Short mmCIF file of C-alpha atoms in Angstrom, two decimals:
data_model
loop_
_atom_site.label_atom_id
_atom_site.label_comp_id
_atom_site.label_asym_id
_atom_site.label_seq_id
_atom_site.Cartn_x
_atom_site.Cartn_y
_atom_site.Cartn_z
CA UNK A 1 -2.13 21.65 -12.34
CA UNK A 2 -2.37 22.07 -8.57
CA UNK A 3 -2.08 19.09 -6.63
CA UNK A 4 -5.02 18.48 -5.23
CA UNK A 5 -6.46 17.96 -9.16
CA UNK A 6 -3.47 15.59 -10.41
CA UNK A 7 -4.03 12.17 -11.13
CA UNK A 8 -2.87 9.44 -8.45
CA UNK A 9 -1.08 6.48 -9.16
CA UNK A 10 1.45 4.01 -8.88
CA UNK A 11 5.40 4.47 -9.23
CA UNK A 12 8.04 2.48 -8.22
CA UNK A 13 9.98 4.08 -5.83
CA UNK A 14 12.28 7.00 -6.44
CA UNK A 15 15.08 9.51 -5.48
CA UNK A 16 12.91 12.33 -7.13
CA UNK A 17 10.34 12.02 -4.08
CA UNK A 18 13.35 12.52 -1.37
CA UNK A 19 11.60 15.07 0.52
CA UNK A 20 8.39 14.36 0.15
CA UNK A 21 8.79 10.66 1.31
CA UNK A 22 10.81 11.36 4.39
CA UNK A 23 8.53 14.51 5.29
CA UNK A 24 5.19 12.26 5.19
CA UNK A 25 6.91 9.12 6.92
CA UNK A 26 8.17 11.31 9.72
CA UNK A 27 4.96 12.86 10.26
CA UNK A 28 3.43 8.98 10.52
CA UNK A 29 5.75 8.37 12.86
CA UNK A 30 4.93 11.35 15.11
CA UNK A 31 1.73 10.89 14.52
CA UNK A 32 1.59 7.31 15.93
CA UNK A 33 4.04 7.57 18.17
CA UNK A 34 6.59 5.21 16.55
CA UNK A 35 10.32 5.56 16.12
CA UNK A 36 11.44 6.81 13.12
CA UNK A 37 14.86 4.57 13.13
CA UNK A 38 13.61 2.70 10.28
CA UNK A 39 14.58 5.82 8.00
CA UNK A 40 18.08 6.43 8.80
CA UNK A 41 19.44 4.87 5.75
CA UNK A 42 17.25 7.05 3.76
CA UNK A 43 18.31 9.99 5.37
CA UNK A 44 22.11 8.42 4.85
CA UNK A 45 21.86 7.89 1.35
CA UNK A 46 18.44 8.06 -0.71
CA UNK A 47 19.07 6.70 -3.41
CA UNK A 48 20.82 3.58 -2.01
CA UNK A 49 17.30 3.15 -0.07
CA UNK A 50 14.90 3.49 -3.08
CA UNK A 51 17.46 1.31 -4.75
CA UNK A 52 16.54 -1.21 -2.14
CA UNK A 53 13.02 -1.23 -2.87
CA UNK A 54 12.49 -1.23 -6.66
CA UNK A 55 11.76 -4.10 -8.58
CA UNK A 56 10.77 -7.56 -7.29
CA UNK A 57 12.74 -8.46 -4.12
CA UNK A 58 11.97 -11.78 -1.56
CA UNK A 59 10.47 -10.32 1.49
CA UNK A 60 8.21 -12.92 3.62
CA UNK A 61 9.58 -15.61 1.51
CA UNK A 62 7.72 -14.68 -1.53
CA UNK A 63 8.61 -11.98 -4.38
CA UNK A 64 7.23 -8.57 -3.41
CA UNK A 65 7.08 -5.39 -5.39
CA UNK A 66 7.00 -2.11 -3.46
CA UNK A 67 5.40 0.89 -5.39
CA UNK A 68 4.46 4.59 -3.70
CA UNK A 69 1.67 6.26 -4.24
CA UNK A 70 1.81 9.74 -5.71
CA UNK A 71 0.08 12.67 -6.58
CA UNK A 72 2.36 15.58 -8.58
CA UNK A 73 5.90 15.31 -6.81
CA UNK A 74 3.96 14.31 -3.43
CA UNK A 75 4.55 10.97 -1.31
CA UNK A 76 1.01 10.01 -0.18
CA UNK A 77 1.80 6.44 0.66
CA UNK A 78 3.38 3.06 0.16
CA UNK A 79 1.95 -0.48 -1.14
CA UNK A 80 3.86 -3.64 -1.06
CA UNK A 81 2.17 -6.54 -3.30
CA UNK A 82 3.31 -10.18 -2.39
CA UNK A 83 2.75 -12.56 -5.53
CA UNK A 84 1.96 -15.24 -3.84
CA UNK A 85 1.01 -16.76 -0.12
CA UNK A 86 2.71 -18.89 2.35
CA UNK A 87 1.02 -20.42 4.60
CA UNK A 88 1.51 -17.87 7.27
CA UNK A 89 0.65 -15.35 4.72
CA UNK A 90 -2.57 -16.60 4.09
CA UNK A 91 -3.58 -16.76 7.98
CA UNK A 92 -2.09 -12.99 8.36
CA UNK A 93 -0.50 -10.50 6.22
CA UNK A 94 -2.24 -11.31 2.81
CA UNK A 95 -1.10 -10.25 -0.86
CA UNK A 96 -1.28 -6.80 -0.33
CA UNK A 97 0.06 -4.21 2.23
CA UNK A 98 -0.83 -0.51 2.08
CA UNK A 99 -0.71 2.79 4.38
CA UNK A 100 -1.33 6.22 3.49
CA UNK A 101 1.27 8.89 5.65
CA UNK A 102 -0.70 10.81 8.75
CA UNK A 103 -1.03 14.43 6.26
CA UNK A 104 -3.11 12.56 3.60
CA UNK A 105 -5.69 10.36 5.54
CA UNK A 106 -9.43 10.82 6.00
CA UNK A 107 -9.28 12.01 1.73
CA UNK A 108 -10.13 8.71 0.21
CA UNK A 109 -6.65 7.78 -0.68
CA UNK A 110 -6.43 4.08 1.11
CA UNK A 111 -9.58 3.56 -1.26
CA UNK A 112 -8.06 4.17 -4.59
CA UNK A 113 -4.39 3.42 -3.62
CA UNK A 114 -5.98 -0.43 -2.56
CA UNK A 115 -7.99 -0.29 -6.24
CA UNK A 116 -4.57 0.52 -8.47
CA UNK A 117 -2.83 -2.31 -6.36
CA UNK A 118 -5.70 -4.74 -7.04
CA UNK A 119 -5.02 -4.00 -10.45
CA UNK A 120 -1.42 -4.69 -10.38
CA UNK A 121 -2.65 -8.10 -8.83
CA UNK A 122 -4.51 -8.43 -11.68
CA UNK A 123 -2.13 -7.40 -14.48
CA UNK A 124 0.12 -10.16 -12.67
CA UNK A 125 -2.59 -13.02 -13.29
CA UNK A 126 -3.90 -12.94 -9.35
CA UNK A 127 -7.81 -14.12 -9.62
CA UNK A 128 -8.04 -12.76 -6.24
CA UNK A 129 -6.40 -11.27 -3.34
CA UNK A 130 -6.24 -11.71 0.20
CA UNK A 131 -6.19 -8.39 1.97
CA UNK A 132 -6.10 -8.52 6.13
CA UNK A 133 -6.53 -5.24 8.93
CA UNK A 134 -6.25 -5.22 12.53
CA UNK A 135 -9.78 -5.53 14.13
CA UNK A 136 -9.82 -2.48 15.31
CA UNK A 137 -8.90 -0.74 12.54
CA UNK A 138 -12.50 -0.15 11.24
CA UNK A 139 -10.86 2.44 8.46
CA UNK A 140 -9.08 -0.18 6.80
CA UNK A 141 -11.92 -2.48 6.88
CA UNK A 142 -13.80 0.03 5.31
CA UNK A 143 -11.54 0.53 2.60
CA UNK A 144 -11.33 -3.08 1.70
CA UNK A 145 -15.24 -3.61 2.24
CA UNK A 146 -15.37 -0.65 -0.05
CA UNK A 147 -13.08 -2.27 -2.69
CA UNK A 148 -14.67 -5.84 -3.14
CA UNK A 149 -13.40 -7.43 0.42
CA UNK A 150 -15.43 -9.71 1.58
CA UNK A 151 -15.18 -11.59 5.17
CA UNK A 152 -13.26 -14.43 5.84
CA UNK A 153 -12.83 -14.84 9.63
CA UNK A 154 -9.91 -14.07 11.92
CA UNK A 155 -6.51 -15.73 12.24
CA UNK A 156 -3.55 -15.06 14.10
CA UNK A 157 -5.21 -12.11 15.25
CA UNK A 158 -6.21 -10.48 12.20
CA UNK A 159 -9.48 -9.78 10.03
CA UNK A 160 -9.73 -11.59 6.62
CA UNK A 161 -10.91 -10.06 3.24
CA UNK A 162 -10.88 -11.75 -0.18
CA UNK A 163 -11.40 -9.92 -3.10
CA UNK A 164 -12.00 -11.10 -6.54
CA UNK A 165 -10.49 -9.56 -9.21
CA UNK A 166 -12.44 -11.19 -11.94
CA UNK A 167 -14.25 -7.52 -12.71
CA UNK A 168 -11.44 -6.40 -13.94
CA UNK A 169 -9.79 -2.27 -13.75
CA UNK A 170 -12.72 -1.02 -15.03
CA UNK A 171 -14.25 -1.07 -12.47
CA UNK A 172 -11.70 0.26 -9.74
CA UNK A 173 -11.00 3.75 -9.60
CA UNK A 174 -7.60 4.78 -8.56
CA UNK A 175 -7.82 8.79 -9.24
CA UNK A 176 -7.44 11.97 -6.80
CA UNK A 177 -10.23 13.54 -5.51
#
């Protein structure tokens, strides 16, 4: 099945995506100007990295769970779900963290990579999620608008969405395409 036709979807993170993970998060980096230090453990030793980031780990002082999103054998992206809020958390930062690599934006995948992690939060017992986006990042806001998000103000800089998850998978669609 060529690529562009297999489904999307949510994996934790693994060795078996080496080159396509450090090929798309280079070309985000280029792409936005922004050092790609960050990634010379992965380039040191993979699997030690991706060991790193499965399973549930404390990041921001709450248990996180990174998964990448994936289409075939191809990296499109990463999404970090925090369980619960802080306080600072719920000003900025929210439950959920996504970005799609500079190669597969402007397709749609933000959308349905935001919908599968909304229904993680959901198969974790989340009744909804606070989701937050720079304000001038008018694509995000789109893609949360476009999953549920609905406006709650600014803090600490940042736009406010909550979504509730009381309708369920069903109606999220986290396919390719």
């Amino acid at each position: 099945m060529p690529f562009e036709h297999a489904p999307c979807r949510l994996v934790q993170p693994t060795a078996a995506l080496r080159e396509s993970f450090l090929a798309g998060e280079l070309a985000d980096c280029r792409a936005e100007g922004t050092s790609a230090a960050w990634l010379a453990p992965a380039f040191a030793d993979f699997r030690a990295f991706v060991a790193g980031r499965r399973g549930v780990h404390v990041r921001w002082g709450v248990p996180t769970t990174t998964f990448w999103y994936v289409a075939g054998g191809h990296y499109l992206g990463t999404l970090i779900l925090r369980h619960r809020l802080t306080a600072a958390l719920a000003d900025a930062g929210g439950h959920v963290g996504y970005h799609v690599v500079a190669p597969w934006r402007r397709r749609g995948h933000a959308t349905r990579m935001l919908a599968a992690g909304l229904d993680e939060c959901a198969r974790r017992g989340l009744a909804r999620v606070l989701v937050t986006c720079a304000p001038g990042n008018e694509a995000s806001r789109r893609v949360v608008l476009a999953n549920g998000g609905v406006p709650a103000g600014r803090k600490r800089g940042e736009d406010r969405f909550w979504i509730a998850l009381d309708d369920g998978p069903a109606s999220r669609k986290s396919r390719c395409g």
